[in-house]
Amino acid sequence: MPDLTGKTALVTGSVQGIGFAIAKAVASAGARVALHGLPNDPKADTAVQAMLDAGAAQARYFAADISDPDQIDGLMAEVADWGGVDILVNNAGIQHPAPIADVPRATWNAIIAVNLSACFHTMQAVMPEMEKRGYGRVINIASVQGLIGSIHKAPYVSAKHGLVGLSKVAALEYARSGSKAKGGVTVNCICPGWTETELIGPQIEARAQQIGGDRDAAIADLLSEKQPTCRTSDPAEMGALALWLCDPVAHNVTGTQIPVDGGWTAQ
Ligand code: NAD
């Protein structure tokens, strides 16, 4: 496990799900953890305490609706005042499945704003400082939907493919920053398949209704269609991978898309 003492990690959308698990993983390595979520999230205080219990040097909750670029500017200024960002995890994301013909324009705009544009704004704010320090990690939580398409997910698939492209460009622009010893500045995408969080709840419920089964039957049906291992991932598994990417030993792992999808995209 890398020693992240003295490093600060900002994880967007981190009071629950994959973001919470990644924040907890970097906390366990001694990082200062900037948790983030929507204003007035009732889970914020518990999440901060969970970081301290896991070993974080410090933990604080920063509230901002990142569909609004002005609120992102405020968020990034507050975190800069708190000590800057060595590790940026763009995790917050939303999804509203519907056929293209039925996607409201507001839904398209919201998904592109949160799942893609917000990542650009946060990266733009922190990457020049990472370059000066010679160490930086940007870990963008894309999806298998950043690598392949699925019906009824046009805005989500578009945003995640965009995030993969944005990450490649950033990886190239910052490739020469830092050194092997310091760890360099790297940019990578983690591309999860089915992972047990609230995000996939509506899709599980819809499938349960479709097949007339319970939650377990719906998950088994969804997995058998796409994920060859027929096992879901736990958010903590994304945390373990993200933590490894933070190690200086991963200095030459940049510009990648790492699927954690049970073989979905190998087909
Ligand atoms: P989740 O719904 O449990 O967590 C998402 C978090 O983002 C929530 O805490 C939510 O409050 C926050 N968020 C959403 N919109 C926001 C906004 N405008 N401003 C501030 N915070 C906002 O979902 P999750 O499954 O943990 O998803 C995390 C990431 O992983 C997402 O980017 C998602 O697309 C990706 N992903 C998830 C799966 C999966 O199967 N769960 C698969 C592939 C990719």
PDB file of C-alpha atoms and ligand atoms in Angstrom:
ATOM      1  CA  MET A   1       0.000   0.000   0.000  1.00  0.00           C
ATOM      2  CA  PRO A   2       1.384   3.470  -0.839  1.00  0.00           C
ATOM      3  CA  ASP A   3       2.056   5.903   2.011  1.00  0.00           C
ATOM      4  CA  LEU A   4      -0.118   8.954   1.260  1.00  0.00           C
ATOM      5  CA  THR A   5       0.932  10.924   4.331  1.00  0.00           C
ATOM      6  CA  GLY A   6       1.065  14.616   3.420  1.00  0.00           C
ATOM      7  CA  LYS A   7      -1.080  14.135   0.313  1.00  0.00           C
ATOM      8  CA  THR A   8      -4.603  15.531  -0.121  1.00  0.00           C
ATOM      9  CA  ALA A   9      -7.258  13.695  -2.100  1.00  0.00           C
ATOM     10  CA  LEU A  10     -10.469  15.259  -3.427  1.00  0.00           C
ATOM     11  CA  VAL A  11     -13.087  12.654  -4.316  1.00  0.00           C
ATOM     12  CA  THR A  12     -16.281  13.997  -5.883  1.00  0.00           C
ATOM     13  CA  GLY A  13     -19.597  12.389  -4.957  1.00  0.00           C
ATOM     14  CA  SER A  14     -18.023  10.586  -2.015  1.00  0.00           C
ATOM     15  CA  VAL A  15     -20.628  10.155   0.747  1.00  0.00           C
ATOM     16  CA  GLN A  16     -21.718   6.812  -0.696  1.00  0.00           C
ATOM     17  CA  GLY A  17     -21.033   4.160  -3.313  1.00  0.00           C
ATOM     18  CA  ILE A  18     -17.810   3.975  -5.303  1.00  0.00           C
ATOM     19  CA  GLY A  19     -16.648   7.478  -4.264  1.00  0.00           C
ATOM     20  CA  PHE A  20     -16.999   6.660  -0.568  1.00  0.00           C
ATOM     21  CA  ALA A  21     -15.039   3.416  -1.033  1.00  0.00           C
ATOM     22  CA  ILE A  22     -12.216   5.182  -2.905  1.00  0.00           C
ATOM     23  CA  ALA A  23     -12.068   7.947  -0.285  1.00  0.00           C
ATOM     24  CA  LYS A  24     -11.864   5.304   2.452  1.00  0.00           C
ATOM     25  CA  ALA A  25      -9.055   3.503   0.624  1.00  0.00           C
ATOM     26  CA  VAL A  26      -6.898   6.643   0.362  1.00  0.00           C
ATOM     27  CA  ALA A  27      -7.799   7.534   3.969  1.00  0.00           C
ATOM     28  CA  SER A  28      -6.434   4.151   5.068  1.00  0.00           C
ATOM     29  CA  ALA A  29      -3.091   5.158   3.512  1.00  0.00           C
ATOM     30  CA  GLY A  30      -2.984   8.333   5.640  1.00  0.00           C
ATOM     31  CA  ALA A  31      -4.129  10.944   3.104  1.00  0.00           C
ATOM     32  CA  ARG A  32      -6.062  14.092   3.990  1.00  0.00           C
ATOM     33  CA  VAL A  33      -9.468  13.528   2.469  1.00  0.00           C
ATOM     34  CA  ALA A  34     -11.700  16.204   0.935  1.00  0.00           C
ATOM     35  CA  LEU A  35     -15.102  14.573   0.700  1.00  0.00           C
ATOM     36  CA  HIS A  36     -17.603  16.158  -1.644  1.00  0.00           C
ATOM     37  CA  GLY A  37     -21.314  16.015  -2.324  1.00  0.00           C
ATOM     38  CA  LEU A  38     -24.481  18.018  -2.733  1.00  0.00           C
ATOM     39  CA  PRO A  39     -25.319  20.754  -0.195  1.00  0.00           C
ATOM     40  CA  ASN A  40     -27.124  19.477   2.947  1.00  0.00           C
ATOM     41  CA  ASP A  41     -26.401  15.793   2.303  1.00  0.00           C
ATOM     42  CA  PRO A  42     -27.419  14.065   5.566  1.00  0.00           C
ATOM     43  CA  LYS A  43     -24.671  11.441   5.104  1.00  0.00           C
ATOM     44  CA  ALA A  44     -21.846  14.020   5.199  1.00  0.00           C
ATOM     45  CA  ASP A  45     -20.977  13.923   8.930  1.00  0.00           C
ATOM     46  CA  THR A  46     -20.979  10.120   9.100  1.00  0.00           C
ATOM     47  CA  ALA A  47     -18.783   9.954   6.013  1.00  0.00           C
ATOM     48  CA  VAL A  48     -16.241  12.395   7.513  1.00  0.00           C
ATOM     49  CA  GLN A  49     -16.067  10.292  10.695  1.00  0.00           C
ATOM     50  CA  ALA A  50     -15.625   7.117   8.608  1.00  0.00           C
ATOM     51  CA  MET A  51     -12.566   8.695   6.937  1.00  0.00           C
ATOM     52  CA  LEU A  52     -10.975   9.557  10.287  1.00  0.00           C
ATOM     53  CA  ASP A  53     -11.714   6.043  11.591  1.00  0.00           C
ATOM     54  CA  ALA A  54     -10.050   4.596   8.479  1.00  0.00           C
ATOM     55  CA  GLY A  55      -6.832   6.552   9.174  1.00  0.00           C
ATOM     56  CA  ALA A  56      -7.186   9.859   7.306  1.00  0.00           C
ATOM     57  CA  ALA A  57      -4.812  12.555   8.568  1.00  0.00           C
ATOM     58  CA  GLN A  58      -7.742  14.992   8.268  1.00  0.00           C
ATOM     59  CA  ALA A  59     -11.149  14.897   6.624  1.00  0.00           C
ATOM     60  CA  ARG A  60     -13.621  17.610   5.669  1.00  0.00           C
ATOM     61  CA  TYR A  61     -16.840  17.801   3.663  1.00  0.00           C
ATOM     62  CA  PHE A  62     -17.122  20.278   0.787  1.00  0.00           C
ATOM     63  CA  ALA A  63     -20.594  20.919  -0.657  1.00  0.00           C
ATOM     64  CA  ALA A  64     -21.226  21.937  -4.262  1.00  0.00           C
ATOM     65  CA  ASP A  65     -23.645  21.053  -7.028  1.00  0.00           C
ATOM     66  CA  ILE A  66     -21.138  20.290  -9.769  1.00  0.00           C
ATOM     67  CA  SER A  67     -23.688  20.631 -12.557  1.00  0.00           C
ATOM     68  CA  ASP A  68     -23.006  24.368 -12.033  1.00  0.00           C
ATOM     69  CA  PRO A  69     -19.505  25.545 -13.134  1.00  0.00           C
ATOM     70  CA  ASP A  70     -19.670  28.527 -10.740  1.00  0.00           C
ATOM     71  CA  GLN A  71     -20.151  26.144  -7.800  1.00  0.00           C
ATOM     72  CA  ILE A  72     -17.197  24.076  -9.079  1.00  0.00           C
ATOM     73  CA  ASP A  73     -15.047  27.235  -9.048  1.00  0.00           C
ATOM     74  CA  GLY A  74     -16.084  27.825  -5.428  1.00  0.00           C
ATOM     75  CA  LEU A  75     -15.380  24.194  -4.494  1.00  0.00           C
ATOM     76  CA  MET A  76     -11.917  24.205  -6.074  1.00  0.00           C
ATOM     77  CA  ALA A  77     -11.014  27.520  -4.396  1.00  0.00           C
ATOM     78  CA  GLU A  78     -12.050  26.166  -0.971  1.00  0.00           C
ATOM     79  CA  VAL A  79     -10.070  22.945  -1.438  1.00  0.00           C
ATOM     80  CA  ALA A  80      -7.042  24.942  -2.668  1.00  0.00           C
ATOM     81  CA  ASP A  81      -7.213  27.001   0.552  1.00  0.00           C
ATOM     82  CA  TRP A  82      -7.349  23.730   2.508  1.00  0.00           C
ATOM     83  CA  GLY A  83      -4.002  22.668   1.022  1.00  0.00           C
ATOM     84  CA  GLY A  84      -4.484  21.859  -2.661  1.00  0.00           C
ATOM     85  CA  VAL A  85      -5.154  18.604  -4.448  1.00  0.00           C
ATOM     86  CA  ASP A  86      -2.553  15.875  -5.041  1.00  0.00           C
ATOM     87  CA  ILE A  87      -5.110  13.215  -5.949  1.00  0.00           C
ATOM     88  CA  LEU A  88      -8.298  14.102  -7.841  1.00  0.00           C
ATOM     89  CA  VAL A  89     -10.958  11.441  -8.231  1.00  0.00           C
ATOM     90  CA  ASN A  90     -13.785  12.526 -10.538  1.00  0.00           C
ATOM     91  CA  ASN A  91     -16.431  10.101  -9.383  1.00  0.00           C
ATOM     92  CA  ALA A  92     -19.782  11.918  -9.080  1.00  0.00           C
ATOM     93  CA  GLY A  93     -22.149  10.730 -11.779  1.00  0.00           C
ATOM     94  CA  ILE A  94     -25.800  10.423 -12.700  1.00  0.00           C
ATOM     95  CA  GLN A  95     -27.740   8.219 -15.064  1.00  0.00           C
ATOM     96  CA  HIS A  96     -31.322   8.277 -16.411  1.00  0.00           C
ATOM     97  CA  PRO A  97     -31.867   5.466 -18.942  1.00  0.00           C
ATOM     98  CA  ALA A  98     -34.342   6.194 -21.762  1.00  0.00           C
ATOM     99  CA  PRO A  99     -34.542   5.689 -25.532  1.00  0.00           C
ATOM    100  CA  ILE A 100     -33.031   8.578 -27.520  1.00  0.00           C
ATOM    101  CA  ALA A 101     -36.473   9.698 -28.710  1.00  0.00           C
ATOM    102  CA  ASP A 102     -37.618  10.171 -25.095  1.00  0.00           C
ATOM    103  CA  VAL A 103     -34.570  11.889 -23.527  1.00  0.00           C
ATOM    104  CA  PRO A 104     -35.577  15.401 -22.367  1.00  0.00           C
ATOM    105  CA  ARG A 105     -33.081  18.096 -23.336  1.00  0.00           C
ATOM    106  CA  ALA A 106     -32.628  18.950 -19.650  1.00  0.00           C
ATOM    107  CA  THR A 107     -31.581  15.339 -18.933  1.00  0.00           C
ATOM    108  CA  TRP A 108     -29.014  15.389 -21.743  1.00  0.00           C
ATOM    109  CA  ASN A 109     -27.596  18.693 -20.435  1.00  0.00           C
ATOM    110  CA  ALA A 110     -27.500  17.516 -16.812  1.00  0.00           C
ATOM    111  CA  ILE A 111     -25.703  14.229 -17.580  1.00  0.00           C
ATOM    112  CA  ILE A 112     -23.112  15.919 -19.807  1.00  0.00           C
ATOM    113  CA  ALA A 113     -22.590  18.637 -17.156  1.00  0.00           C
ATOM    114  CA  VAL A 114     -22.026  16.262 -14.213  1.00  0.00           C
ATOM    115  CA  ASN A 115     -20.417  13.241 -15.916  1.00  0.00           C
ATOM    116  CA  LEU A 116     -18.149  15.130 -18.342  1.00  0.00           C
ATOM    117  CA  SER A 117     -17.918  18.930 -18.086  1.00  0.00           C
ATOM    118  CA  ALA A 118     -17.405  18.918 -14.304  1.00  0.00           C
ATOM    119  CA  CYS A 119     -14.390  16.606 -14.753  1.00  0.00           C
ATOM    120  CA  PHE A 120     -12.862  19.068 -17.221  1.00  0.00           C
ATOM    121  CA  HIS A 121     -13.358  21.986 -14.820  1.00  0.00           C
ATOM    122  CA  THR A 122     -11.833  20.183 -11.809  1.00  0.00           C
ATOM    123  CA  MET A 123      -8.865  18.921 -13.845  1.00  0.00           C
ATOM    124  CA  GLN A 124      -8.222  22.380 -15.265  1.00  0.00           C
ATOM    125  CA  ALA A 125      -8.171  23.771 -11.727  1.00  0.00           C
ATOM    126  CA  VAL A 126      -5.674  21.318 -10.197  1.00  0.00           C
ATOM    127  CA  MET A 127      -3.388  19.928 -12.895  1.00  0.00           C
ATOM    128  CA  PRO A 128      -1.031  22.938 -13.194  1.00  0.00           C
ATOM    129  CA  GLU A 129      -0.287  22.654  -9.442  1.00  0.00           C
ATOM    130  CA  MET A 130       0.265  18.900  -9.780  1.00  0.00           C
ATOM    131  CA  GLU A 131       2.833  19.635 -12.484  1.00  0.00           C
ATOM    132  CA  LYS A 132       4.690  22.067 -10.194  1.00  0.00           C
ATOM    133  CA  ARG A 133       4.766  19.484  -7.383  1.00  0.00           C
ATOM    134  CA  GLY A 134       5.940  16.681  -9.707  1.00  0.00           C
ATOM    135  CA  TYR A 135       3.275  14.358  -8.345  1.00  0.00           C
ATOM    136  CA  GLY A 136      -0.388  14.152  -9.205  1.00  0.00           C
ATOM    137  CA  ARG A 137      -3.057  11.565  -9.797  1.00  0.00           C
ATOM    138  CA  VAL A 138      -6.274  12.097 -11.724  1.00  0.00           C
ATOM    139  CA  ILE A 139      -8.530   9.062 -11.537  1.00  0.00           C
ATOM    140  CA  ASN A 140     -11.689   9.445 -13.582  1.00  0.00           C
ATOM    141  CA  ILE A 141     -14.479   7.002 -12.875  1.00  0.00           C
ATOM    142  CA  ALA A 142     -15.759   6.301 -16.351  1.00  0.00           C
ATOM    143  CA  SER A 143     -17.613   3.038 -17.053  1.00  0.00           C
ATOM    144  CA  VAL A 144     -17.735   0.123 -19.458  1.00  0.00           C
ATOM    145  CA  GLN A 145     -20.127   2.584 -21.131  1.00  0.00           C
ATOM    146  CA  GLY A 146     -17.030   4.696 -21.892  1.00  0.00           C
ATOM    147  CA  LEU A 147     -15.727   1.831 -24.035  1.00  0.00           C
ATOM    148  CA  ILE A 148     -18.838   0.343 -25.642  1.00  0.00           C
ATOM    149  CA  GLY A 149     -22.443   1.416 -26.203  1.00  0.00           C
ATOM    150  CA  SER A 150     -25.743   0.187 -24.759  1.00  0.00           C
ATOM    151  CA  ILE A 151     -29.271   1.067 -25.762  1.00  0.00           C
ATOM    152  CA  HIS A 152     -31.206   3.658 -23.736  1.00  0.00           C
ATOM    153  CA  LYS A 153     -28.068   5.352 -22.380  1.00  0.00           C
ATOM    154  CA  ALA A 154     -27.246   7.962 -25.037  1.00  0.00           C
ATOM    155  CA  PRO A 155     -26.269  10.863 -22.717  1.00  0.00           C
ATOM    156  CA  TYR A 156     -24.440   8.572 -20.272  1.00  0.00           C
ATOM    157  CA  VAL A 157     -22.504   6.696 -22.985  1.00  0.00           C
ATOM    158  CA  SER A 158     -21.659   9.980 -24.718  1.00  0.00           C
ATOM    159  CA  ALA A 159     -20.392  11.559 -21.494  1.00  0.00           C
ATOM    160  CA  LYS A 160     -18.335   8.499 -20.498  1.00  0.00           C
ATOM    161  CA  HIS A 161     -16.767   8.175 -23.976  1.00  0.00           C
ATOM    162  CA  GLY A 162     -15.964  11.892 -23.723  1.00  0.00           C
ATOM    163  CA  LEU A 163     -14.369  11.367 -20.328  1.00  0.00           C
ATOM    164  CA  VAL A 164     -12.128   8.644 -21.765  1.00  0.00           C
ATOM    165  CA  GLY A 165     -11.027  11.029 -24.531  1.00  0.00           C
ATOM    166  CA  LEU A 166     -10.464  13.920 -22.118  1.00  0.00           C
ATOM    167  CA  SER A 167      -8.337  11.652 -19.900  1.00  0.00           C
ATOM    168  CA  LYS A 168      -6.136  10.569 -22.825  1.00  0.00           C
ATOM    169  CA  VAL A 169      -5.459  14.185 -23.808  1.00  0.00           C
ATOM    170  CA  ALA A 170      -4.646  15.206 -20.219  1.00  0.00           C
ATOM    171  CA  ALA A 171      -2.364  12.177 -19.783  1.00  0.00           C
ATOM    172  CA  LEU A 172      -0.400  13.217 -22.875  1.00  0.00           C
ATOM    173  CA  GLU A 173      -0.207  16.915 -21.956  1.00  0.00           C
ATOM    174  CA  TYR A 174       1.211  16.117 -18.488  1.00  0.00           C
ATOM    175  CA  ALA A 175       3.238  12.999 -19.393  1.00  0.00           C
ATOM    176  CA  ARG A 176       6.627  14.660 -18.815  1.00  0.00           C
ATOM    177  CA  SER A 177       5.783  16.122 -15.411  1.00  0.00           C
ATOM    178  CA  GLY A 178       7.725  15.012 -12.352  1.00  0.00           C
ATOM    179  CA  SER A 179      10.060  12.042 -12.137  1.00  0.00           C
ATOM    180  CA  LYS A 180      10.087   8.315 -11.438  1.00  0.00           C
ATOM    181  CA  ALA A 181      10.985   8.985  -7.810  1.00  0.00           C
ATOM    182  CA  LYS A 182       8.241  11.573  -7.271  1.00  0.00           C
ATOM    183  CA  GLY A 183       5.685   9.524  -9.208  1.00  0.00           C
ATOM    184  CA  GLY A 184       4.856  11.936 -12.029  1.00  0.00           C
ATOM    185  CA  VAL A 185       1.418  13.191 -13.001  1.00  0.00           C
ATOM    186  CA  THR A 186      -0.855  10.480 -14.363  1.00  0.00           C
ATOM    187  CA  VAL A 187      -4.434  10.430 -15.649  1.00  0.00           C
ATOM    188  CA  ASN A 188      -6.400   7.196 -15.889  1.00  0.00           C
ATOM    189  CA  CYS A 189      -9.964   5.974 -16.157  1.00  0.00           C
ATOM    190  CA  ILE A 190     -11.420   3.163 -14.097  1.00  0.00           C
ATOM    191  CA  CYS A 191     -14.230   1.571 -16.095  1.00  0.00           C
ATOM    192  CA  PRO A 192     -16.549  -0.394 -13.800  1.00  0.00           C
ATOM    193  CA  GLY A 193     -19.167  -2.872 -14.936  1.00  0.00           C
ATOM    194  CA  TRP A 194     -22.094  -3.723 -12.628  1.00  0.00           C
ATOM    195  CA  THR A 195     -21.114  -2.504  -9.149  1.00  0.00           C
ATOM    196  CA  GLU A 196     -23.407  -2.706  -6.115  1.00  0.00           C
ATOM    197  CA  THR A 197     -24.425   0.903  -5.411  1.00  0.00           C
ATOM    198  CA  GLU A 198     -27.592   3.012  -5.363  1.00  0.00           C
ATOM    199  CA  LEU A 199     -26.971   4.130  -8.966  1.00  0.00           C
ATOM    200  CA  ILE A 200     -28.031   0.776 -10.419  1.00  0.00           C
ATOM    201  CA  GLY A 201     -31.125   0.445  -8.171  1.00  0.00           C
ATOM    202  CA  PRO A 202     -33.652   1.692 -10.755  1.00  0.00           C
ATOM    203  CA  GLN A 203     -32.272  -0.652 -13.430  1.00  0.00           C
ATOM    204  CA  ILE A 204     -32.520  -3.619 -11.039  1.00  0.00           C
ATOM    205  CA  GLU A 205     -36.113  -2.689 -10.135  1.00  0.00           C
ATOM    206  CA  ALA A 206     -37.060  -2.336 -13.815  1.00  0.00           C
ATOM    207  CA  ARG A 207     -35.588  -5.760 -14.615  1.00  0.00           C
ATOM    208  CA  ALA A 208     -37.310  -7.353 -11.600  1.00  0.00           C
ATOM    209  CA  GLN A 209     -40.657  -6.101 -12.894  1.00  0.00           C
ATOM    210  CA  GLN A 210     -39.855  -7.248 -16.426  1.00  0.00           C
ATOM    211  CA  ILE A 211     -39.040 -10.842 -15.399  1.00  0.00           C
ATOM    212  CA  GLY A 212     -41.465 -10.997 -12.452  1.00  0.00           C
ATOM    213  CA  GLY A 213     -38.670 -11.872 -10.017  1.00  0.00           C
ATOM    214  CA  ASP A 214     -37.021 -10.479  -6.870  1.00  0.00           C
ATOM    215  CA  ARG A 215     -33.875  -8.286  -6.598  1.00  0.00           C
ATOM    216  CA  ASP A 216     -31.454 -11.261  -6.695  1.00  0.00           C
ATOM    217  CA  ALA A 217     -33.156 -12.723  -9.744  1.00  0.00           C
ATOM    218  CA  ALA A 218     -33.011  -9.329 -11.482  1.00  0.00           C
ATOM    219  CA  ILE A 219     -29.278  -8.930 -10.748  1.00  0.00           C
ATOM    220  CA  ALA A 220     -28.579 -12.475 -11.987  1.00  0.00           C
ATOM    221  CA  ASP A 221     -30.519 -11.740 -15.184  1.00  0.00           C
ATOM    222  CA  LEU A 222     -28.682  -8.455 -15.819  1.00  0.00           C
ATOM    223  CA  LEU A 223     -25.293 -10.062 -15.201  1.00  0.00           C
ATOM    224  CA  SER A 224     -25.947 -13.074 -17.431  1.00  0.00           C
ATOM    225  CA  GLU A 225     -26.624 -10.686 -20.305  1.00  0.00           C
ATOM    226  CA  LYS A 226     -23.383  -8.677 -20.124  1.00  0.00           C
ATOM    227  CA  GLN A 227     -20.891  -9.587 -17.356  1.00  0.00           C
ATOM    228  CA  PRO A 228     -19.347 -13.048 -18.057  1.00  0.00           C
ATOM    229  CA  THR A 229     -18.158 -13.713 -14.480  1.00  0.00           C
ATOM    230  CA  CYS A 230     -21.820 -13.315 -13.397  1.00  0.00           C
ATOM    231  CA  ARG A 231     -20.506 -11.566 -10.260  1.00  0.00           C
ATOM    232  CA  THR A 232     -21.116  -7.927  -9.322  1.00  0.00           C
ATOM    233  CA  SER A 233     -18.200  -5.805  -8.067  1.00  0.00           C
ATOM    234  CA  ASP A 234     -18.082  -4.286  -4.587  1.00  0.00           C
ATOM    235  CA  PRO A 235     -17.186  -0.565  -4.406  1.00  0.00           C
ATOM    236  CA  ALA A 236     -14.178  -1.451  -2.197  1.00  0.00           C
ATOM    237  CA  GLU A 237     -12.611  -3.208  -5.191  1.00  0.00           C
ATOM    238  CA  MET A 238     -12.544   0.138  -7.051  1.00  0.00           C
ATOM    239  CA  GLY A 239     -10.970   1.621  -3.901  1.00  0.00           C
ATOM    240  CA  ALA A 240      -8.153  -0.941  -3.958  1.00  0.00           C
ATOM    241  CA  LEU A 241      -7.399  -0.229  -7.628  1.00  0.00           C
ATOM    242  CA  ALA A 242      -7.498   3.553  -7.164  1.00  0.00           C
ATOM    243  CA  LEU A 243      -5.123   3.271  -4.208  1.00  0.00           C
ATOM    244  CA  TRP A 244      -2.641   1.291  -6.286  1.00  0.00           C
ATOM    245  CA  LEU A 245      -2.768   3.962  -9.013  1.00  0.00           C
ATOM    246  CA  CYS A 246      -1.746   6.535  -6.374  1.00  0.00           C
ATOM    247  CA  ASP A 247       1.542   4.706  -5.693  1.00  0.00           C
ATOM    248  CA  PRO A 248       4.620   6.285  -7.322  1.00  0.00           C
ATOM    249  CA  VAL A 249       5.322   2.803  -8.742  1.00  0.00           C
ATOM    250  CA  ALA A 250       2.419   3.469 -11.145  1.00  0.00           C
ATOM    251  CA  HIS A 251       4.241   6.483 -12.687  1.00  0.00           C
ATOM    252  CA  ASN A 252       4.137   4.924 -16.170  1.00  0.00           C
ATOM    253  CA  VAL A 253       0.493   3.863 -16.011  1.00  0.00           C
ATOM    254  CA  THR A 254      -1.139   6.837 -17.691  1.00  0.00           C
ATOM    255  CA  GLY A 255      -3.745   7.422 -20.377  1.00  0.00           C
ATOM    256  CA  THR A 256      -5.312   4.019 -19.691  1.00  0.00           C
ATOM    257  CA  GLN A 257      -8.861   2.754 -19.320  1.00  0.00           C
ATOM    258  CA  ILE A 258      -8.950  -0.077 -16.786  1.00  0.00           C
ATOM    259  CA  PRO A 259     -12.113  -2.177 -17.036  1.00  0.00           C
ATOM    260  CA  VAL A 260     -13.340  -3.821 -13.820  1.00  0.00           C
ATOM    261  CA  ASP A 261     -16.175  -5.540 -15.614  1.00  0.00           C
ATOM    262  CA  GLY A 262     -15.919  -9.320 -15.269  1.00  0.00           C
ATOM    263  CA  GLY A 263     -14.926  -9.665 -18.922  1.00  0.00           C
ATOM    264  CA  TRP A 264     -17.815  -7.562 -20.327  1.00  0.00           C
ATOM    265  CA  THR A 265     -15.601  -5.620 -22.760  1.00  0.00           C
ATOM    266  CA  ALA A 266     -13.495  -8.684 -23.648  1.00  0.00           C
ATOM    267  CA  GLN A 267     -16.417 -10.052 -25.660  1.00  0.00           C
TER     268      GLN A 267
HETATM  269  P1  NAD B   1     -24.048   6.752  -6.453  1.00  0.00           P
HETATM  270  O1  NAD B   1     -25.336   7.264  -7.006  1.00  0.00           O
HETATM  271  O2  NAD B   1     -24.104   5.814  -5.303  1.00  0.00           O
HETATM  272  O3  NAD B   1     -23.074   7.958  -6.091  1.00  0.00           O
HETATM  273  C1  NAD B   1     -22.955   9.100  -6.900  1.00  0.00           C
HETATM  274  C2  NAD B   1     -22.687  10.304  -6.019  1.00  0.00           C
HETATM  275  O4  NAD B   1     -22.556  11.455  -6.852  1.00  0.00           O
HETATM  276  C3  NAD B   1     -23.821  10.589  -5.029  1.00  0.00           C
HETATM  277  O5  NAD B   1     -23.283  10.760  -3.752  1.00  0.00           O
HETATM  278  C4  NAD B   1     -24.436  11.875  -5.556  1.00  0.00           C
HETATM  279  O6  NAD B   1     -24.954  12.716  -4.548  1.00  0.00           O
HETATM  280  C5  NAD B   1     -23.228  12.530  -6.235  1.00  0.00           C
HETATM  281  N1  NAD B   1     -23.674  13.516  -7.222  1.00  0.00           N
HETATM  282  C6  NAD B   1     -24.484  13.292  -8.291  1.00  0.00           C
HETATM  283  N2  NAD B   1     -24.717  14.450  -8.931  1.00  0.00           N
HETATM  284  C7  NAD B   1     -24.063  15.427  -8.256  1.00  0.00           C
HETATM  285  C8  NAD B   1     -23.940  16.835  -8.420  1.00  0.00           C
HETATM  286  N3  NAD B   1     -24.565  17.497  -9.400  1.00  0.00           N
HETATM  287  N4  NAD B   1     -23.184  17.522  -7.535  1.00  0.00           N
HETATM  288  C9  NAD B   1     -22.578  16.875  -6.520  1.00  0.00           C
HETATM  289  N5  NAD B   1     -22.654  15.544  -6.303  1.00  0.00           N
HETATM  290  C10 NAD B   1     -23.394  14.828  -7.165  1.00  0.00           C
HETATM  291  O7  NAD B   1     -23.337   6.068  -7.703  1.00  0.00           O
HETATM  292  P2  NAD B   1     -22.049   5.114  -7.886  1.00  0.00           P
HETATM  293  O8  NAD B   1     -22.520   3.859  -8.486  1.00  0.00           O
HETATM  294  O9  NAD B   1     -21.196   5.081  -6.662  1.00  0.00           O
HETATM  295  O10 NAD B   1     -21.337   5.918  -9.060  1.00  0.00           O
HETATM  296  C11 NAD B   1     -20.073   6.543  -8.953  1.00  0.00           C
HETATM  297  C12 NAD B   1     -19.472   6.648 -10.350  1.00  0.00           C
HETATM  298  O11 NAD B   1     -19.261   5.340 -10.878  1.00  0.00           O
HETATM  299  C13 NAD B   1     -20.376   7.377 -11.357  1.00  0.00           C
HETATM  300  O12 NAD B   1     -19.597   8.235 -12.161  1.00  0.00           O
HETATM  301  C14 NAD B   1     -20.944   6.249 -12.192  1.00  0.00           C
HETATM  302  O13 NAD B   1     -21.295   6.667 -13.491  1.00  0.00           O
HETATM  303  C15 NAD B   1     -19.784   5.265 -12.181  1.00  0.00           C
HETATM  304  N6  NAD B   1     -20.162   3.876 -12.490  1.00  0.00           N
HETATM  305  C16 NAD B   1     -20.975   3.157 -11.645  1.00  0.00           C
HETATM  306  C17 NAD B   1     -21.299   1.843 -11.979  1.00  0.00           C
HETATM  307  C18 NAD B   1     -22.173   0.987 -11.104  1.00  0.00           C
HETATM  308  O14 NAD B   1     -22.510  -0.143 -11.520  1.00  0.00           O
HETATM  309  N7  NAD B   1     -22.533   1.400  -9.903  1.00  0.00           N
HETATM  310  C19 NAD B   1     -20.822   1.283 -13.171  1.00  0.00           C
HETATM  311  C20 NAD B   1     -20.015   2.051 -13.991  1.00  0.00           C
HETATM  312  C21 NAD B   1     -19.689   3.352 -13.646  1.00  0.00           C
END
